[in-house]
PDB file of C-alpha atoms in Angstrom:
ATOM      1  CA  ASP A 768     130.931 144.049 -10.238  1.00  0.00           C
ATOM      2  CA  GLY A 769     128.377 144.824  -7.567  1.00  0.00           C
ATOM      3  CA  GLY A 770     127.213 148.356  -7.360  1.00  0.00           C
ATOM      4  CA  ILE A 771     124.512 150.944  -7.638  1.00  0.00           C
ATOM      5  CA  THR A 772     123.636 152.371 -11.033  1.00  0.00           C
ATOM      6  CA  GLN A 773     121.860 155.602 -11.759  1.00  0.00           C
ATOM      7  CA  SER A 774     120.756 156.504 -15.222  1.00  0.00           C
ATOM      8  CA  PRO A 775     120.945 158.665 -17.142  1.00  0.00           C
ATOM      9  CA  LYS A 776     123.905 160.755 -15.981  1.00  0.00           C
ATOM     10  CA  TYR A 777     122.401 163.940 -17.467  1.00  0.00           C
ATOM     11  CA  LEU A 778     118.708 164.591 -18.080  1.00  0.00           C
ATOM     12  CA  PHE A 779     116.989 167.580 -19.613  1.00  0.00           C
ATOM     13  CA  ARG A 780     113.252 168.236 -19.405  1.00  0.00           C
ATOM     14  CA  LYS A 781     110.801 170.999 -20.103  1.00  0.00           C
ATOM     15  CA  GLU A 782     108.933 172.571 -17.235  1.00  0.00           C
ATOM     16  CA  GLY A 783     105.594 170.891 -16.564  1.00  0.00           C
ATOM     17  CA  GLN A 784     106.752 167.387 -17.510  1.00  0.00           C
ATOM     18  CA  ASN A 785     107.119 164.534 -15.067  1.00  0.00           C
ATOM     19  CA  VAL A 786     110.438 162.696 -15.227  1.00  0.00           C
ATOM     20  CA  THR A 787     111.568 159.409 -13.675  1.00  0.00           C
ATOM     21  CA  LEU A 788     115.118 158.795 -12.512  1.00  0.00           C
ATOM     22  CA  SER A 789     116.353 155.233 -12.406  1.00  0.00           C
ATOM     23  CA  CYS A 790     118.253 153.615  -9.525  1.00  0.00           C
ATOM     24  CA  GLU A 791     119.249 149.940  -9.609  1.00  0.00           C
ATOM     25  CA  GLN A 792     121.462 147.996  -7.216  1.00  0.00           C
ATOM     26  CA  ASN A 793     122.812 144.452  -7.354  1.00  0.00           C
ATOM     27  CA  LEU A 794     124.243 144.491  -3.833  1.00  0.00           C
ATOM     28  CA  ASN A 795     121.250 142.674  -2.318  1.00  0.00           C
ATOM     29  CA  HIS A 796     120.705 145.663  -0.035  1.00  0.00           C
ATOM     30  CA  ASP A 797     117.402 146.053   1.792  1.00  0.00           C
ATOM     31  CA  ALA A 798     117.414 149.819   2.238  1.00  0.00           C
ATOM     32  CA  MET A 799     117.510 152.440  -0.504  1.00  0.00           C
ATOM     33  CA  TYR A 800     117.549 156.221  -0.365  1.00  0.00           C
ATOM     34  CA  TRP A 801     117.123 159.275  -2.594  1.00  0.00           C
ATOM     35  CA  TYR A 802     118.924 162.537  -1.907  1.00  0.00           C
ATOM     36  CA  ARG A 803     118.995 165.858  -3.695  1.00  0.00           C
ATOM     37  CA  GLN A 804     122.034 168.148  -3.817  1.00  0.00           C
ATOM     38  CA  ASP A 805     122.045 171.796  -4.880  1.00  0.00           C
ATOM     39  CA  PRO A 806     125.270 173.650  -5.767  1.00  0.00           C
ATOM     40  CA  GLY A 807     127.519 174.221  -2.759  1.00  0.00           C
ATOM     41  CA  GLN A 808     125.115 172.443  -0.436  1.00  0.00           C
ATOM     42  CA  GLY A 809     125.004 169.147   1.399  1.00  0.00           C
ATOM     43  CA  LEU A 810     122.620 166.353   0.508  1.00  0.00           C
ATOM     44  CA  ARG A 811     118.960 166.513   1.507  1.00  0.00           C
ATOM     45  CA  LEU A 812     116.820 163.410   1.917  1.00  0.00           C
ATOM     46  CA  ILE A 813     113.807 163.012  -0.385  1.00  0.00           C
ATOM     47  CA  TYR A 814     112.549 159.478   0.289  1.00  0.00           C
ATOM     48  CA  TYR A 815     113.884 156.236   1.694  1.00  0.00           C
ATOM     49  CA  SER A 816     112.786 152.625   1.741  1.00  0.00           C
ATOM     50  CA  GLN A 817     113.824 150.028   4.273  1.00  0.00           C
ATOM     51  CA  ILE A 818     112.070 147.098   2.600  1.00  0.00           C
ATOM     52  CA  VAL A 819     110.194 146.216  -0.574  1.00  0.00           C
ATOM     53  CA  ASN A 820     106.725 147.785  -0.876  1.00  0.00           C
ATOM     54  CA  ASP A 821     107.425 150.260   1.907  1.00  0.00           C
ATOM     55  CA  PHE A 822     108.918 153.767   1.890  1.00  0.00           C
ATOM     56  CA  GLN A 823     108.998 156.890   4.023  1.00  0.00           C
ATOM     57  CA  LYS A 824     109.137 160.579   3.234  1.00  0.00           C
ATOM     58  CA  GLY A 825     112.310 162.466   3.914  1.00  0.00           C
ATOM     59  CA  ASP A 826     112.752 166.164   4.604  1.00  0.00           C
ATOM     60  CA  ILE A 827     111.847 167.403   1.113  1.00  0.00           C
ATOM     61  CA  ALA A 828     109.376 164.859  -0.318  1.00  0.00           C
ATOM     62  CA  GLU A 829     106.914 167.388  -1.756  1.00  0.00           C
ATOM     63  CA  GLY A 830     106.743 167.176  -5.535  1.00  0.00           C
ATOM     64  CA  TYR A 831     108.392 163.747  -5.664  1.00  0.00           C
ATOM     65  CA  SER A 832     107.105 160.172  -5.697  1.00  0.00           C
ATOM     66  CA  VAL A 833     108.776 156.768  -5.439  1.00  0.00           C
ATOM     67  CA  SER A 834     107.962 153.083  -5.696  1.00  0.00           C
ATOM     68  CA  ARG A 835     109.731 150.007  -4.352  1.00  0.00           C
ATOM     69  CA  GLU A 836     108.243 147.010  -6.150  1.00  0.00           C
ATOM     70  CA  LYS A 837     111.537 145.138  -6.336  1.00  0.00           C
ATOM     71  CA  LYS A 838     114.456 144.955  -3.942  1.00  0.00           C
ATOM     72  CA  GLU A 839     116.867 146.009  -6.682  1.00  0.00           C
ATOM     73  CA  SER A 840     115.026 149.073  -7.901  1.00  0.00           C
ATOM     74  CA  PHE A 841     113.909 152.387  -6.382  1.00  0.00           C
ATOM     75  CA  PRO A 842     112.836 154.824  -9.130  1.00  0.00           C
ATOM     76  CA  LEU A 843     112.187 158.475  -8.296  1.00  0.00           C
ATOM     77  CA  THR A 844     109.618 160.541 -10.195  1.00  0.00           C
ATOM     78  CA  VAL A 845     110.041 164.288 -10.191  1.00  0.00           C
ATOM     79  CA  THR A 846     106.573 165.658 -10.808  1.00  0.00           C
ATOM     80  CA  SER A 847     105.509 168.978 -12.252  1.00  0.00           C
ATOM     81  CA  ALA A 848     104.530 169.991  -8.703  1.00  0.00           C
ATOM     82  CA  GLN A 849     108.197 170.218  -7.688  1.00  0.00           C
ATOM     83  CA  LYS A 850     108.921 173.954  -7.872  1.00  0.00           C
ATOM     84  CA  ASN A 851     112.706 173.807  -8.283  1.00  0.00           C
ATOM     85  CA  PRO A 852     113.525 170.441  -9.831  1.00  0.00           C
ATOM     86  CA  THR A 853     116.910 171.330 -11.323  1.00  0.00           C
ATOM     87  CA  ALA A 854     119.474 169.586  -9.090  1.00  0.00           C
ATOM     88  CA  PHE A 855     121.892 166.696  -8.706  1.00  0.00           C
ATOM     89  CA  TYR A 856     120.033 163.560  -7.576  1.00  0.00           C
ATOM     90  CA  LEU A 857     121.806 160.803  -5.676  1.00  0.00           C
ATOM     91  CA  CYS A 858     120.592 157.316  -4.894  1.00  0.00           C
ATOM     92  CA  ALA A 859     122.098 155.104  -2.192  1.00  0.00           C
ATOM     93  CA  SER A 860     121.590 151.686  -0.660  1.00  0.00           C
ATOM     94  CA  SER A 861     122.641 149.838   2.480  1.00  0.00           C
ATOM     95  CA  ILE A 862     122.202 146.510   4.226  1.00  0.00           C
ATOM     96  CA  ARG A 863     120.151 146.231   7.400  1.00  0.00           C
ATOM     97  CA  GLY A 864     121.795 147.594  10.517  1.00  0.00           C
ATOM     98  CA  ASN A 865     122.259 151.178  11.463  1.00  0.00           C
ATOM     99  CA  ASN A 866     126.002 151.266  11.112  1.00  0.00           C
ATOM    100  CA  SER A 867     126.170 149.717   7.702  1.00  0.00           C
ATOM    101  CA  PRO A 868     127.664 152.230   5.262  1.00  0.00           C
ATOM    102  CA  LEU A 869     125.597 153.741   2.500  1.00  0.00           C
ATOM    103  CA  HIS A 870     126.748 153.006  -1.034  1.00  0.00           C
ATOM    104  CA  PHE A 871     126.008 155.826  -3.442  1.00  0.00           C
ATOM    105  CA  GLY A 872     125.542 155.906  -7.174  1.00  0.00           C
ATOM    106  CA  ASN A 873     127.213 158.579  -9.276  1.00  0.00           C
ATOM    107  CA  GLY A 874     124.097 160.654  -9.563  1.00  0.00           C
ATOM    108  CA  THR A 875     121.804 162.088 -12.210  1.00  0.00           C
ATOM    109  CA  ARG A 876     122.044 165.766 -13.012  1.00  0.00           C
ATOM    110  CA  LEU A 877     118.550 166.985 -13.922  1.00  0.00           C
ATOM    111  CA  THR A 878     118.009 170.284 -15.691  1.00  0.00           C
ATOM    112  CA  VAL A 879     114.481 171.595 -16.168  1.00  0.00           C
ATOM    113  CA  THR A 880     113.927 174.637 -18.364  1.00  0.00           C
TER     114      THR A 880
ATOM    115  CA  ASP B 901     119.144 164.882  14.896  1.00  0.00           C
ATOM    116  CA  ALA B 902     122.343 165.755  16.724  1.00  0.00           C
ATOM    117  CA  LYS B 903     124.308 168.264  14.712  1.00  0.00           C
ATOM    118  CA  THR B 904     127.941 168.545  13.726  1.00  0.00           C
ATOM    119  CA  THR B 905     130.083 171.609  13.048  1.00  0.00           C
ATOM    120  CA  GLN B 906     132.915 171.544  10.529  1.00  0.00           C
ATOM    121  CA  PRO B 907     135.106 174.246   8.995  1.00  0.00           C
ATOM    122  CA  ASN B 908     133.912 175.259   5.538  1.00  0.00           C
ATOM    123  CA  SER B 909     137.282 174.656   3.918  1.00  0.00           C
ATOM    124  CA  MET B 910     140.826 173.508   4.564  1.00  0.00           C
ATOM    125  CA  GLU B 911     143.995 173.311   2.554  1.00  0.00           C
ATOM    126  CA  SER B 912     146.838 170.846   2.673  1.00  0.00           C
ATOM    127  CA  ASN B 913     150.089 170.234   0.873  1.00  0.00           C
ATOM    128  CA  GLU B 914     150.475 166.986  -0.974  1.00  0.00           C
ATOM    129  CA  GLU B 915     152.088 164.160   0.995  1.00  0.00           C
ATOM    130  CA  GLU B 916     151.486 165.868   4.329  1.00  0.00           C
ATOM    131  CA  PRO B 917     149.040 164.664   6.995  1.00  0.00           C
ATOM    132  CA  VAL B 918     145.628 166.311   7.175  1.00  0.00           C
ATOM    133  CA  HIS B 919     143.519 166.645  10.313  1.00  0.00           C
ATOM    134  CA  LEU B 920     139.857 167.412   9.611  1.00  0.00           C
ATOM    135  CA  PRO B 921     138.006 168.467  12.773  1.00  0.00           C
ATOM    136  CA  CYS B 922     134.371 167.943  13.684  1.00  0.00           C
ATOM    137  CA  ASN B 923     132.511 169.232  16.739  1.00  0.00           C
ATOM    138  CA  HIS B 924     129.419 167.427  17.993  1.00  0.00           C
ATOM    139  CA  SER B 925     128.784 168.745  21.472  1.00  0.00           C
ATOM    140  CA  THR B 926     125.202 167.393  21.639  1.00  0.00           C
ATOM    141  CA  ILE B 927     126.142 163.815  20.748  1.00  0.00           C
ATOM    142  CA  SER B 928     124.117 161.144  22.530  1.00  0.00           C
ATOM    143  CA  GLY B 929     125.396 157.870  23.942  1.00  0.00           C
ATOM    144  CA  THR B 930     124.096 155.810  21.020  1.00  0.00           C
ATOM    145  CA  ASP B 931     125.346 158.095  18.231  1.00  0.00           C
ATOM    146  CA  TYR B 932     128.092 156.747  16.023  1.00  0.00           C
ATOM    147  CA  ILE B 933     130.373 159.208  14.237  1.00  0.00           C
ATOM    148  CA  HIS B 934     130.489 158.580  10.494  1.00  0.00           C
ATOM    149  CA  TRP B 935     132.684 160.206   7.856  1.00  0.00           C
ATOM    150  CA  TYR B 936     131.971 160.293   4.139  1.00  0.00           C
ATOM    151  CA  ARG B 937     133.683 162.153   1.348  1.00  0.00           C
ATOM    152  CA  GLN B 938     132.424 163.374  -2.004  1.00  0.00           C
ATOM    153  CA  LEU B 939     134.712 163.865  -4.968  1.00  0.00           C
ATOM    154  CA  PRO B 940     133.627 166.372  -7.639  1.00  0.00           C
ATOM    155  CA  SER B 941     130.577 165.270  -9.635  1.00  0.00           C
ATOM    156  CA  GLN B 942     130.359 161.933  -7.817  1.00  0.00           C
ATOM    157  CA  GLY B 943     128.263 160.413  -5.066  1.00  0.00           C
ATOM    158  CA  PRO B 944     129.646 160.368  -1.520  1.00  0.00           C
ATOM    159  CA  GLU B 945     131.748 157.417  -0.409  1.00  0.00           C
ATOM    160  CA  TYR B 946     132.070 155.958   3.062  1.00  0.00           C
ATOM    161  CA  VAL B 947     135.380 156.652   4.801  1.00  0.00           C
ATOM    162  CA  ILE B 948     135.185 155.452   8.397  1.00  0.00           C
ATOM    163  CA  HIS B 949     133.005 155.353  11.511  1.00  0.00           C
ATOM    164  CA  GLY B 950     133.431 154.876  15.253  1.00  0.00           C
ATOM    165  CA  LEU B 951     131.733 155.106  18.640  1.00  0.00           C
ATOM    166  CA  THR B 952     134.304 155.698  21.380  1.00  0.00           C
ATOM    167  CA  SER B 953     137.643 154.195  20.456  1.00  0.00           C
ATOM    168  CA  ASN B 954     139.959 155.467  17.756  1.00  0.00           C
ATOM    169  CA  VAL B 955     139.574 153.598  14.476  1.00  0.00           C
ATOM    170  CA  ASN B 956     141.931 152.930  11.598  1.00  0.00           C
ATOM    171  CA  ASN B 957     141.311 151.610   8.107  1.00  0.00           C
ATOM    172  CA  ARG B 958     143.082 151.721   4.770  1.00  0.00           C
ATOM    173  CA  MET B 959     141.672 155.132   3.937  1.00  0.00           C
ATOM    174  CA  ALA B 960     142.031 157.091   7.174  1.00  0.00           C
ATOM    175  CA  SER B 961     142.076 157.184  10.955  1.00  0.00           C
ATOM    176  CA  LEU B 962     139.379 158.513  13.238  1.00  0.00           C
ATOM    177  CA  ALA B 963     140.383 160.035  16.555  1.00  0.00           C
ATOM    178  CA  ILE B 964     137.506 160.520  19.002  1.00  0.00           C
ATOM    179  CA  ALA B 965     137.815 162.785  22.025  1.00  0.00           C
ATOM    180  CA  GLU B 966     137.365 161.181  25.411  1.00  0.00           C
ATOM    181  CA  ASP B 967     134.152 163.143  26.060  1.00  0.00           C
ATOM    182  CA  ARG B 968     133.004 162.346  22.463  1.00  0.00           C
ATOM    183  CA  LYS B 969     132.142 165.980  21.816  1.00  0.00           C
ATOM    184  CA  SER B 970     134.615 166.206  18.983  1.00  0.00           C
ATOM    185  CA  SER B 971     136.458 163.992  16.546  1.00  0.00           C
ATOM    186  CA  THR B 972     139.172 164.301  13.933  1.00  0.00           C
ATOM    187  CA  LEU B 973     139.521 162.524  10.622  1.00  0.00           C
ATOM    188  CA  ILE B 974     143.181 161.979   9.815  1.00  0.00           C
ATOM    189  CA  LEU B 975     144.502 161.422   6.323  1.00  0.00           C
ATOM    190  CA  HIS B 976     148.068 160.298   6.847  1.00  0.00           C
ATOM    191  CA  ARG B 977     149.494 161.478   3.526  1.00  0.00           C
ATOM    192  CA  ALA B 978     147.281 163.695   1.415  1.00  0.00           C
ATOM    193  CA  THR B 979     147.265 163.092  -2.315  1.00  0.00           C
ATOM    194  CA  LEU B 980     145.621 165.115  -5.063  1.00  0.00           C
ATOM    195  CA  ARG B 981     142.929 162.439  -5.203  1.00  0.00           C
ATOM    196  CA  ASP B 982     141.942 163.282  -1.622  1.00  0.00           C
ATOM    197  CA  ALA B 983     140.622 166.687  -2.690  1.00  0.00           C
ATOM    198  CA  ALA B 984     136.935 166.398  -1.847  1.00  0.00           C
ATOM    199  CA  VAL B 985     134.175 167.535   0.498  1.00  0.00           C
ATOM    200  CA  TYR B 986     134.354 165.619   3.782  1.00  0.00           C
ATOM    201  CA  TYR B 987     131.189 165.115   5.807  1.00  0.00           C
ATOM    202  CA  CYS B 988     131.062 164.287   9.515  1.00  0.00           C
ATOM    203  CA  ILE B 989     127.686 162.753  10.414  1.00  0.00           C
ATOM    204  CA  LEU B 990     126.142 161.396  13.609  1.00  0.00           C
ATOM    205  CA  ARG B 991     123.971 158.317  13.263  1.00  0.00           C
ATOM    206  CA  ASP B 992     121.883 156.837  16.063  1.00  0.00           C
ATOM    207  CA  ALA B 993     122.657 153.142  16.349  1.00  0.00           C
ATOM    208  CA  GLY B 994     119.359 152.335  17.964  1.00  0.00           C
ATOM    209  CA  SER B 995     116.863 153.372  15.303  1.00  0.00           C
ATOM    210  CA  GLY B 996     117.008 150.900  12.434  1.00  0.00           C
ATOM    211  CA  ASN B 997     118.206 151.990   9.002  1.00  0.00           C
ATOM    212  CA  THR B 998     118.005 155.697   9.661  1.00  0.00           C
ATOM    213  CA  PRO B 999     119.113 157.817   6.721  1.00  0.00           C
ATOM    214  CA  LEU B1000     122.215 159.949   6.979  1.00  0.00           C
ATOM    215  CA  VAL B1001     121.722 163.680   7.569  1.00  0.00           C
ATOM    216  CA  PHE B1002     124.382 165.642   5.662  1.00  0.00           C
ATOM    217  CA  GLY B1003     125.625 169.109   6.538  1.00  0.00           C
ATOM    218  CA  LYS B1004     127.784 171.197   4.200  1.00  0.00           C
ATOM    219  CA  GLY B1005     131.016 169.448   5.141  1.00  0.00           C
ATOM    220  CA  THR B1006     134.599 170.646   4.771  1.00  0.00           C
ATOM    221  CA  ARG B1007     136.025 171.239   1.324  1.00  0.00           C
ATOM    222  CA  LEU B1008     139.609 169.991   1.332  1.00  0.00           C
ATOM    223  CA  SER B1009     142.007 171.365  -1.260  1.00  0.00           C
ATOM    224  CA  VAL B1010     145.329 169.595  -1.796  1.00  0.00           C
ATOM    225  CA  ILE B1011     148.209 171.585  -3.224  1.00  0.00           C
ATOM    226  CA  ALA B1012     150.867 169.857  -5.276  1.00  0.00           C
TER     227      ALA B1012
END
């Protein structure tokens, strides 16, 4: 089955540690996105990538970093500089074309204590 | 980005039609209207999108006002599985793979 996989589903870390969230897709999509969702809120864009080896900052990129070395993979690192890292993180992908739907993974819930 | 306005919450009885409104008075000529929904503890899923004409698919119908300043997502027969947050989003067709900008959406409750 084609799809977008985020792992792990739940992640716990101590404050001050960097943590990397995995996002893999086998849909052959060019574009990939990372969003963050806080309780009762909509999604906010962290980073997105329209093509391999290229990515752009979203609205809340501070304290996060990404890489796009392969078309299938777009890992997100939450660094110790991110002041409020506890959140639900969602990855998505889409084909080229501005009306192509985004396909979302089922998210990673990160808790930092 | 052009903004949308949706009610915070709505309620529907099971097996009845549901009309979810969205206002977008500042919509531009190249903005498409997209709808996504998010079930609890899951990522959003695409529902439908349109530009000017009404659209139908297996999940829902999208009715777009003639002046395009508002639209309505129609679920023809609500089921318990339709309980979710529904997001109405404008997306400029002319700007490449622009990311979606999500508001808070409408939380739909379905009563058995």
